[in-house]
Short mmCIF file of C-alpha atoms and ligand atoms in Angstrom, two decimals:
data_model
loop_
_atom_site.label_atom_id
_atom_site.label_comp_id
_atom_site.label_asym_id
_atom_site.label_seq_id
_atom_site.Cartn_x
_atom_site.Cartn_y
_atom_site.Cartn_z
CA UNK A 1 -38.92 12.43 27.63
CA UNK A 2 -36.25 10.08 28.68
CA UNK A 3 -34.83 7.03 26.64
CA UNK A 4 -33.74 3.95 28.24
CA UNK A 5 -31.33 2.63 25.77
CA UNK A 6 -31.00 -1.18 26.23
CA UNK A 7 -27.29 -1.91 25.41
CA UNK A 8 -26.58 -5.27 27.59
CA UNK A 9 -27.50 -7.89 24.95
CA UNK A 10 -25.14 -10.45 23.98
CA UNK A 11 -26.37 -10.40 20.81
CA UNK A 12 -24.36 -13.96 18.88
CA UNK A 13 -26.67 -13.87 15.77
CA UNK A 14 -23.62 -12.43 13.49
CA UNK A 15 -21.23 -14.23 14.36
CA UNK A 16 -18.39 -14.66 14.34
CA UNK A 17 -18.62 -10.44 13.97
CA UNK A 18 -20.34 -10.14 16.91
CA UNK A 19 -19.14 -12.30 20.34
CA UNK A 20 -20.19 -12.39 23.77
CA UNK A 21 -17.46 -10.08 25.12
CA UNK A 22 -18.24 -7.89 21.95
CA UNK A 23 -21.93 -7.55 21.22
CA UNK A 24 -23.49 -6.12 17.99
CA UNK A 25 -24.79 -3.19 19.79
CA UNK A 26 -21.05 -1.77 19.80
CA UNK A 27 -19.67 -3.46 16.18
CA UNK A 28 -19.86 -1.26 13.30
CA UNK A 29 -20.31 -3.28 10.27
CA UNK A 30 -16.71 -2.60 8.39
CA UNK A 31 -13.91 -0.24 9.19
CA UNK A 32 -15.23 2.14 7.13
CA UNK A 33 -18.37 2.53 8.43
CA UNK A 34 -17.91 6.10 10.92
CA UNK A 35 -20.14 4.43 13.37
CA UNK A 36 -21.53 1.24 15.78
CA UNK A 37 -25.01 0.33 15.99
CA UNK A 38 -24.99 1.72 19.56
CA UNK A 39 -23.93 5.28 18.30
CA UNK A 40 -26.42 5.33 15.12
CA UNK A 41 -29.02 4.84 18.02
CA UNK A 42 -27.96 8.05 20.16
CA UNK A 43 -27.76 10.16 16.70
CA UNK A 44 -31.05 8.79 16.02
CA UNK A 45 -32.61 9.67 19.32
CA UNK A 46 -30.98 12.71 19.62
CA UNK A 47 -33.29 14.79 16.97
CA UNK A 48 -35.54 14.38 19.82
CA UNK A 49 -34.97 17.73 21.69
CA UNK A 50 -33.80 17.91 25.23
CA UNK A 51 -33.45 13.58 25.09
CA UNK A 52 -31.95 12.11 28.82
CA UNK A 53 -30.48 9.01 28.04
CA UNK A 54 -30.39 6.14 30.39
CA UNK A 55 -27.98 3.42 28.81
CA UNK A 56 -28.54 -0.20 30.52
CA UNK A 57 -25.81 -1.95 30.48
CA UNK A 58 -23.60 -4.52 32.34
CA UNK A 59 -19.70 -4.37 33.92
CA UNK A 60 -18.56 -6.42 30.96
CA UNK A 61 -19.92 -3.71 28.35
CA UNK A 62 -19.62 -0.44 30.42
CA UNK A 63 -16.00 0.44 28.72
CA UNK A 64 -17.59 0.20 25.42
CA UNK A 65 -20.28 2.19 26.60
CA UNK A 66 -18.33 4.67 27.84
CA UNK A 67 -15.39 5.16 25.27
CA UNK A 68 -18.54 4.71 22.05
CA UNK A 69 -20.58 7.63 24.02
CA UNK A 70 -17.24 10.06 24.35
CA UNK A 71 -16.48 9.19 20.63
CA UNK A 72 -19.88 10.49 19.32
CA UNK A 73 -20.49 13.20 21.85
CA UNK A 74 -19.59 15.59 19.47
CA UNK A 75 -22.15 14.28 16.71
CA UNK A 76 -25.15 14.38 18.97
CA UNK A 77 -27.89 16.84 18.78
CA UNK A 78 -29.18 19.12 21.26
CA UNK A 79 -26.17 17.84 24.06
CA UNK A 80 -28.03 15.46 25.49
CA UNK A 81 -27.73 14.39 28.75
CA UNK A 82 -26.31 10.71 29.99
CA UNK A 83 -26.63 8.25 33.02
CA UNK A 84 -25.10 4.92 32.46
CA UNK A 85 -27.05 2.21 34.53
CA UNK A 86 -25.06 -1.12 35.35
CA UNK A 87 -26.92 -4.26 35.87
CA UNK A 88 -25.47 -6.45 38.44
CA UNK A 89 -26.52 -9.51 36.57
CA UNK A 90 -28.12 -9.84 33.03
CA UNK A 91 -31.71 -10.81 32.99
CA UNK A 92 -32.84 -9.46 29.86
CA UNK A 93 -35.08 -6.86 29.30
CA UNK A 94 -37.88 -6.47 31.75
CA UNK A 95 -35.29 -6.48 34.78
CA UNK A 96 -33.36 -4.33 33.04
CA UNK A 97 -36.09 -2.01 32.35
CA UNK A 98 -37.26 -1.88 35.10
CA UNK A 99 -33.74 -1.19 37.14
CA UNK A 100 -33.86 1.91 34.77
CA UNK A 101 -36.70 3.33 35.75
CA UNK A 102 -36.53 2.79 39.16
CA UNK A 103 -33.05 4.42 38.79
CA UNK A 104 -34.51 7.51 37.70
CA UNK A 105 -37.00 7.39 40.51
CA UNK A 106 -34.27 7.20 42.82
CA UNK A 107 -33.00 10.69 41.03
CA UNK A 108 -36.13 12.73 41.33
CA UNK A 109 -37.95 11.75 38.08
CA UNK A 110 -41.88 11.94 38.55
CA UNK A 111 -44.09 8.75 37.88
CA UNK A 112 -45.90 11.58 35.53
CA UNK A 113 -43.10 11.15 32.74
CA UNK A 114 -43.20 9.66 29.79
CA UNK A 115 -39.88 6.96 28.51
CA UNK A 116 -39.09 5.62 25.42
CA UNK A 117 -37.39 2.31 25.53
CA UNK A 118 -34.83 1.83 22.23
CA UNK A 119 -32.88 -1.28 21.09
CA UNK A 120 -29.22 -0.19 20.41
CA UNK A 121 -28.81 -2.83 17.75
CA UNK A 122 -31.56 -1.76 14.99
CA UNK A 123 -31.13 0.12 12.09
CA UNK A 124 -33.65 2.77 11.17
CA UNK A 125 -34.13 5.82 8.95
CA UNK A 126 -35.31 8.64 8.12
CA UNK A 127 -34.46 9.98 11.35
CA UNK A 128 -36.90 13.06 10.81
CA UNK A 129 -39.88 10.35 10.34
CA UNK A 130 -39.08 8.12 13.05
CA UNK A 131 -38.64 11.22 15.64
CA UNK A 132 -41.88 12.38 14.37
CA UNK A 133 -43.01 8.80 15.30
CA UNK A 134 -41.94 9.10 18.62
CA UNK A 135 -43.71 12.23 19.31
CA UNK A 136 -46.64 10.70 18.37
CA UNK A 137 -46.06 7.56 20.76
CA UNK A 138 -45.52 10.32 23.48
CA UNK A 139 -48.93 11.55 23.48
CA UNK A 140 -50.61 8.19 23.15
CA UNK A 141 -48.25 6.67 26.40
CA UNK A 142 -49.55 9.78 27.71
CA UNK A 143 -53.21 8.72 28.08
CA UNK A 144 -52.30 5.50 30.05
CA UNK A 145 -51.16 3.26 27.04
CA UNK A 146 -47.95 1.25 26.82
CA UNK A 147 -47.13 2.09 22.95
CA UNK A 148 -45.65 -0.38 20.20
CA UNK A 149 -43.94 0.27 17.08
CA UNK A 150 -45.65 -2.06 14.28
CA UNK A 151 -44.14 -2.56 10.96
CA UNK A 152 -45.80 -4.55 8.34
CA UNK A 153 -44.74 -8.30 8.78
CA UNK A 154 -43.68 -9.23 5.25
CA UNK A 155 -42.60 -13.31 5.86
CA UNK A 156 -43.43 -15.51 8.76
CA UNK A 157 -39.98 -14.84 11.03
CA UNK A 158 -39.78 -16.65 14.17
CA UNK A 159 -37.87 -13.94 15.61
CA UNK A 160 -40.00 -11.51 16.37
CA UNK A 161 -43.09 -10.58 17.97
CA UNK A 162 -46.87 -10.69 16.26
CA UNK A 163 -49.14 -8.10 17.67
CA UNK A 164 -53.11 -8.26 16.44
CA UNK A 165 -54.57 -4.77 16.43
CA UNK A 166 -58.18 -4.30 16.60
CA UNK A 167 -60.18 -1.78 13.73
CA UNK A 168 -60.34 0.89 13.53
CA UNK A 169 -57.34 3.21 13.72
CA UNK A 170 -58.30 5.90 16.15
CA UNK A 171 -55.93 9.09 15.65
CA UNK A 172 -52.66 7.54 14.48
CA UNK A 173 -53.01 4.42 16.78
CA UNK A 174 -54.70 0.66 17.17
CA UNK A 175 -55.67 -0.72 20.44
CA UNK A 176 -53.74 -4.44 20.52
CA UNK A 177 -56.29 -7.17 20.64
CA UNK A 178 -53.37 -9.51 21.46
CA UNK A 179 -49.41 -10.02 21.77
CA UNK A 180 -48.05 -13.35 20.89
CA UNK A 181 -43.79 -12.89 21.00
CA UNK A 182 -41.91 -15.32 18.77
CA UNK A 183 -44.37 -17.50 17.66
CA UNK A 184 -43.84 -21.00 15.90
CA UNK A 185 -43.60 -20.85 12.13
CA UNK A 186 -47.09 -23.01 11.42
CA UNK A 187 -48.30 -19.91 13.84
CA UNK A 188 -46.57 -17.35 11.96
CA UNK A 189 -47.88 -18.21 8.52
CA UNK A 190 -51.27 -18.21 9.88
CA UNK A 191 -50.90 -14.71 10.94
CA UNK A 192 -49.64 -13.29 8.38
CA UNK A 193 -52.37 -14.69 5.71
CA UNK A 194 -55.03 -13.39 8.51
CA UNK A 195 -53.53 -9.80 7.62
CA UNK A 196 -54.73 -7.89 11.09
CA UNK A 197 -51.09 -8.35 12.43
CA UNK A 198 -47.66 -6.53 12.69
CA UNK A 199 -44.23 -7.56 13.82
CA UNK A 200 -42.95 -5.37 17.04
CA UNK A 201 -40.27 -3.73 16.57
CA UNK A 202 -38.94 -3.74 19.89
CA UNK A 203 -39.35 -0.37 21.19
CA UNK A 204 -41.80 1.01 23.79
CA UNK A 205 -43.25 3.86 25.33
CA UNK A 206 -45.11 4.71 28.73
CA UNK A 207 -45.95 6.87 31.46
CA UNK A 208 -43.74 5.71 34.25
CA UNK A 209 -46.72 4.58 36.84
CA UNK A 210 -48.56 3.25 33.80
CA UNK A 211 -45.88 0.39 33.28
CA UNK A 212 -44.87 -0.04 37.41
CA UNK A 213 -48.43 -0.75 37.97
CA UNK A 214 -48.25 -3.46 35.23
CA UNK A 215 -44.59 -5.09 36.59
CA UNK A 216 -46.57 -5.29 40.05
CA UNK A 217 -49.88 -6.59 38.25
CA UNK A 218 -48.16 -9.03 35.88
CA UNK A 219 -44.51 -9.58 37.04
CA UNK A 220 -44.72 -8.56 40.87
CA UNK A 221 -41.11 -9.87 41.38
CA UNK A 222 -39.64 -7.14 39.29
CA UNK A 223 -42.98 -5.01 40.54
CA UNK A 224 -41.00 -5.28 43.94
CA UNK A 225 -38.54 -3.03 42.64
CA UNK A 226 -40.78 -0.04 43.20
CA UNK A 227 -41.54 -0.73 46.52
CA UNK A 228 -37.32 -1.61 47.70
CA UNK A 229 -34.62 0.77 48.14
CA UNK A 230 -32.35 1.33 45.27
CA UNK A 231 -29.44 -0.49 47.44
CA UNK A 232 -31.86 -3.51 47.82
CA UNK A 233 -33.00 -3.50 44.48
CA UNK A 234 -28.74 -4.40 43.43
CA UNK A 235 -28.03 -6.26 46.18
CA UNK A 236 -31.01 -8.67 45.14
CA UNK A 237 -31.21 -8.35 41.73
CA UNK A 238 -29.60 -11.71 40.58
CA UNK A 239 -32.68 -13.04 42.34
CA UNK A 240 -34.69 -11.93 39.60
CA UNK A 241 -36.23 -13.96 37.12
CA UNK A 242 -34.63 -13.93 33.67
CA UNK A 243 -37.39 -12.67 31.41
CA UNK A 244 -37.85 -10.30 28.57
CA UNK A 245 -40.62 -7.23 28.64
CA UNK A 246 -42.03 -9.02 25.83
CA UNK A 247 -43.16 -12.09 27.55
CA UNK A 248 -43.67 -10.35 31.44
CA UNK A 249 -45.92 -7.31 30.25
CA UNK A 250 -46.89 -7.08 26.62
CA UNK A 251 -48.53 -10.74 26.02
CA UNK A 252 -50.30 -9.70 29.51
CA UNK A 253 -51.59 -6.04 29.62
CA UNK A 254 -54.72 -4.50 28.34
CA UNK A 255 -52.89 -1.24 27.59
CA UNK A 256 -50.88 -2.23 24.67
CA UNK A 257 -51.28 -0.08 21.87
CA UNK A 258 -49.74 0.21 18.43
CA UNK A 259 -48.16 2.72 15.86
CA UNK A 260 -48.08 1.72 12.42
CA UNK A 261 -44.97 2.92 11.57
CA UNK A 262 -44.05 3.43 7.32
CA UNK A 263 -39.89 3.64 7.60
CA UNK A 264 -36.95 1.65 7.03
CA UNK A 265 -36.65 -1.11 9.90
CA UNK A 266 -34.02 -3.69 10.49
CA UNK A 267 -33.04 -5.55 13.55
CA UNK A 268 -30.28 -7.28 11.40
CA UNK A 269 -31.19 -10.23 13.28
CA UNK A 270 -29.18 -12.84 10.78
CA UNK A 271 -26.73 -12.55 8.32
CA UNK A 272 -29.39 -12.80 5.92
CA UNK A 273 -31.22 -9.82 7.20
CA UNK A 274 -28.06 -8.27 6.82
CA UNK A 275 -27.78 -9.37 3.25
CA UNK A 276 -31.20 -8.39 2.17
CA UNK A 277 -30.19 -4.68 3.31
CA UNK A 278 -27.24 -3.96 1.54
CA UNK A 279 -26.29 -2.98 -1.56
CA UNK A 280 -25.81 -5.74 -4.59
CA UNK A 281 -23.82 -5.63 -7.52
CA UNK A 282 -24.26 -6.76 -10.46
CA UNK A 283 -24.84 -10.50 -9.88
CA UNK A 284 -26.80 -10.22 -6.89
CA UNK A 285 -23.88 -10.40 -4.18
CA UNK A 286 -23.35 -8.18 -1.22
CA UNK A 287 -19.93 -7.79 -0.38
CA UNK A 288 -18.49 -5.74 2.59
CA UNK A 289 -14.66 -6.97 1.73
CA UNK A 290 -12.18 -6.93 -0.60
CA UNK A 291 -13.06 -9.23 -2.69
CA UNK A 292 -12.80 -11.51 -6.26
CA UNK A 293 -15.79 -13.07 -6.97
CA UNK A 294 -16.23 -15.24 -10.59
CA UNK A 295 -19.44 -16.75 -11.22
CA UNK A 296 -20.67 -16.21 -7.48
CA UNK A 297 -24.54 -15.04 -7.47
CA UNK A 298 -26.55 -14.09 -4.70
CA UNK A 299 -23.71 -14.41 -2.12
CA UNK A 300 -22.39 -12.69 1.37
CA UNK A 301 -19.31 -11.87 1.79
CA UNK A 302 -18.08 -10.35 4.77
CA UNK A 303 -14.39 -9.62 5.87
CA UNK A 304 -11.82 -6.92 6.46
CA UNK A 305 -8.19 -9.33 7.05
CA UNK A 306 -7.73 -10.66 3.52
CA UNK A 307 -8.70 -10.75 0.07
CA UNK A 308 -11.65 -13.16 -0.52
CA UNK A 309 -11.86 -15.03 -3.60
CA UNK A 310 -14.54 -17.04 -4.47
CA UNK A 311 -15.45 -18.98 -7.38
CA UNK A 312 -18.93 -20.82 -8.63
CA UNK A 313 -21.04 -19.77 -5.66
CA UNK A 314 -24.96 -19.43 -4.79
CA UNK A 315 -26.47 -18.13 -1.99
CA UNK A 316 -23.52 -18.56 -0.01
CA UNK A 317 -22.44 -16.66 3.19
CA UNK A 318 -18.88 -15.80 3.80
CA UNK A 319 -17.44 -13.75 6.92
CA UNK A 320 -14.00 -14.01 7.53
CA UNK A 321 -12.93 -12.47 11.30
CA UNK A 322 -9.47 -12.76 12.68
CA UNK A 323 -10.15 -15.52 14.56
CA UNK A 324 -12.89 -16.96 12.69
CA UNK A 325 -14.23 -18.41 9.83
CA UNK A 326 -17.99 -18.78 8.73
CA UNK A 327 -18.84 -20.35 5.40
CA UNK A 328 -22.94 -21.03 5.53
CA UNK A 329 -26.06 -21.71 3.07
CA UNK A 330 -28.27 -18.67 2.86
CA UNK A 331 -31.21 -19.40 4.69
CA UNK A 332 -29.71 -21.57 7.61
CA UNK A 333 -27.87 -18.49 9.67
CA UNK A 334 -30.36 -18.83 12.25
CA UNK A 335 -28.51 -22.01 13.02
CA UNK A 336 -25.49 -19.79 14.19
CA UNK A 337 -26.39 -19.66 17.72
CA UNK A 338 -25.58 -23.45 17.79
CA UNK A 339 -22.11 -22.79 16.70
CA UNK A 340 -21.43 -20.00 19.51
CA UNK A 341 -22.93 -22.88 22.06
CA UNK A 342 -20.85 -25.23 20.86
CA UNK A 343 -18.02 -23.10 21.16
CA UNK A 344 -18.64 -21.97 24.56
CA UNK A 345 -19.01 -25.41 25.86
CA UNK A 346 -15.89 -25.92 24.47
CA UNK A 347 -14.06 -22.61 26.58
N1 GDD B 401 -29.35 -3.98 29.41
C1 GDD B 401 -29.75 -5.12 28.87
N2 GDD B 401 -29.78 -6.23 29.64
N3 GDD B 401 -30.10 -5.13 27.58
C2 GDD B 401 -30.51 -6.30 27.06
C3 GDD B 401 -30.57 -7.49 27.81
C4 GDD B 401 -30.17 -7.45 29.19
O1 GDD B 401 -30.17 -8.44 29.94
N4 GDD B 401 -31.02 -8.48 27.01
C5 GDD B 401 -31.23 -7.92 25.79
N5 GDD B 401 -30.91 -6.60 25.81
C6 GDD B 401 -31.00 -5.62 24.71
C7 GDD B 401 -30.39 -6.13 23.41
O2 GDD B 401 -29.04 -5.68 23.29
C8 GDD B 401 -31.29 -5.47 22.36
O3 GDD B 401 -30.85 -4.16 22.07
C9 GDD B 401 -32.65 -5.37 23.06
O4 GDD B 401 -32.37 -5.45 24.46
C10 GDD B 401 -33.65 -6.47 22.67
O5 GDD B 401 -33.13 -7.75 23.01
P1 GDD B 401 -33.00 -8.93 21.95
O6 GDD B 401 -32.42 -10.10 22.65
O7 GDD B 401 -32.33 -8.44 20.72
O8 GDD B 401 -34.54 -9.23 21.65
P2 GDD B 401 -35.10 -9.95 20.37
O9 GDD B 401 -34.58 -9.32 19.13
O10 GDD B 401 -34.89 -11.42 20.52
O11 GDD B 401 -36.69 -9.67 20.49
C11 GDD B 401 -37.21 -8.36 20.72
O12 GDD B 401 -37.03 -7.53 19.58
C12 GDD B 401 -37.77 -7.96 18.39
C13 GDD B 401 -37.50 -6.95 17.28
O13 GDD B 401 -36.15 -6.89 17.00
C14 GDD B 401 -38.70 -8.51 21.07
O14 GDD B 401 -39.16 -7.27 21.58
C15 GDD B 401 -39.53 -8.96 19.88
O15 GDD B 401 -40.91 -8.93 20.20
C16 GDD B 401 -39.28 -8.01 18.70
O16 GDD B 401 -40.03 -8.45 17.55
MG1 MG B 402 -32.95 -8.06 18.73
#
C-alpha cells in the first residue's frame, strides 16, 4: 500500500507555536518532546510493512521535510521507502491528492493499488490498533469503496466533518448515507442528539481508479490531471481550484464508506484540544513550561523562554514564544486565526 502523507498545511490554529513559515505538522510540542507531529506520523505508519511514502508538500516546507525525514530514518520500521512530491502552488487537499497519485502513475504504480491518505498533524495511538485499522480499510477500498475513519463525535465541533452511516454494520464497515464537512453549530447539535453520526477523522483510503474516476465525475478540473502529462499537470496547476477532498469528493460520492474506529484521536485543532489531552496536576492545569502557578485552576500554560508565573487564574491560556505572546479565555482559541490575519495584513 502506499501513503500519501499530506504535509503542506499552514496549519495557524496554535499559534503563536505554529506560523505560516513553520506549520504544526513539523513543531514538536516542547523541547523535550524526541519528536514533531510529522515524524510521530511516519513511526505510526511505518508498523505497516513494506509502507511507500509519498510526502506532499510545498518549496516553502520541503527543507523541513527533508532534514525531519533524515532525523527519524533511523526510528522507522521496516525502511520504508520515500518520494517527496512538491506542489507548485497550495490548493489544499484534493489538488494535492490528486498531484500524488498521479505522481505515482507517472512512476509505474498500477490504478489496481490501494493508498492511504494520512494527516501529518494528528495524534493517534496505539499504533498496533490503528495499523490493524488500516488493514482493515485496505480490504474494504479494495472492493471499490473510498474508506473513512469515524470516531465517535463527543460535542458539536465546527471543525470537523459529520458523516451519517446507514445500519447495519456489514463486516467491520457502514456504508455513508451522507457527508456534511464542517457544519454550522445549530447543525452540529442536531447531529449529534440524532446519534447515527461520526466525526471524520481526516484520513482516507482507495483503489487508485476508484477515486480518479470520482475527481473526473465530481471535480473534472483536478479529474484532468489523469488525462495531462505530468509536465502539464505543474505547469498548470496554479490553475486549479482551491478545494479540499472533503468538499470535491466525499460530500459527493456514493462510495464513501466508514470504519468505526475505538483509539485515541486528536487533531489538536485548538489550544483547547491541546489542553484537554495533556496531563493535569493537581488543580486542573496543564503546563508544558517552567512554571509558578498560585491559585491558577484549569489553566494552559505553554512556553519554553522563561519562567511563567501566574497568580489567581481560571481557564486561562498562556503560550509564551520568542516572539510572541498569547494570553486567551479557554473556549475562545478558535478565534486565533483572526489574530494571525491580522498580523499578516499587517507584514
Ligand atoms: N500538501 C498539502 N497541500 N497538504 C495540505 C494542504 C495543501 O494545500 N492543505 C492542507 N494540508 C494538510 C494539512 O497539513 C493537514 O495535515 C491535512 O492536509 C488536513 O488539512 P486541514 O486544513 O488540517 O483540514 P481540517 O482539519 O480543517 O479538516 C479535515 O480534517 C478534519 C479532522 O481533523 C477534514 O477532512 C475534516 O472533515 C476532518 O474532520
Ligand atoms: Mg486538521
Amino acid at each position: 500500500m502506499k501513503f500519501i502523507v499530506l504535509a503542506g498545511g499552514s496549519g495557524t490554529r496554535l499559534w503563536p507555536l505554529s506560523r505560516k513559515n513553520f506549520p504544526k505538522q513539523f513543531l514538536k510540542l516542547h523541547p523535550q518532546e524526541a519528536e514533531s507531529f510529522f515524524q510521530k506520523t511516519l513511526k505510526r505508519l511505518s508498523f505497516y510493512e513494506e509502507a511507500e511514502f509519498f510526502v506532499v508538500t510545498n518549496n516553502k516546507h520541503k527543507f523541513y521535510v527533508i532534514n525531519q525525514i533524515e532525523e527519524i530514518s533511523k526510528k522507522l520500521k521496516n525502511d520504508p521507502k520515500f518520494e517527496i512530491i512538491l506542489e507548485p502552488d497550495s490548493k489544499n487537499t484534493a489538488p494535492a491528492i490528486a498531484l500524488a497519485i498521479r505522481y505515482a502513475m507517472e512512476k509505474g504504480v498500477s490504478q489496481e493499488e490501494i493508498f492511504f491518505v494520512s494527516p501529518s498533524d494528528h495524534l493517534i495511538k496505539p499504533d498496533k490498533e490503528f495499523i490493524d485499522y488500516i488493514k482493515t480499510a485496505e480490504q474494504i477500498a479494495k472492493k471499490g469503496h473510498i474508506v473513512t475513519f469515524g470516531i465517535k463525535p463527543t460535542r458539536p465541533e465546527t471543525g470537523y466533518g459529520y458523516i451519517k452511516v446507514r445500519a447495519p454494520e456489514i463486516e467491520k464497515f457502514f456504508k455513508v448515507e451522507k457527508f456534511v464537512e464542517k457544519p454550522d453549530i445549530e447543525t452540529a447539535k442536531k447531529y449529534i442528539e440524532e446519534g447515527n453520526y461520526f466525526w471524520n477523522s481526516g484520513m482516507f483510503a482507495f483503489k487508485a481508479d476508484t477515486i480518479i474516476e470520482e475527481f473526473k465525475q465530481h471535480a473534472p478540473q483536478l479529474g484532468k490531471i489523469f488525462e495531462e502529462s505530468y509536465e502539464r499537470v505543474l505547469n498548470d496547476f496554479q490553475t486549479l481550484p482551491e478545494i479540499s477532498i472533503d468538499y470535491a469528493i466525499m460530500e459527493k460520492t456514493q462510495k464513501a464508506a466508514l470504519i468505526p474506529v475505538n483509539i485515541f484521536w486528536s487533531d489538536i485543532g485548538s489550544w483547547e484540544s491541546l489542553y484537554e489531552i495533556l496531563e493535569k496536576d493537581s488543580q486542573g492545569n496543564a503546563v508544558l513550561a517552567e512554571s509558578i502557578n498560585i491559585e491558577t485552576k484549569e489553566s494552559l500554560i505553554v512556553g519554553d523562554k522563561r519562567v511563567i508565573a501566574t497568580l489567581g487564574l481560571q481557564d486561562t491560556v498562556v503560550v509564551e514564544t520568542q516572539d510572541a505572546l498569547l494570553i486567551a479565555k479557554k473556549g475562545e482559541c478558535q478565534k486565533v486565526k483572526e489574530i494571525v490575519k491580522i498580523l499578516s495584513h499587517k507584514a
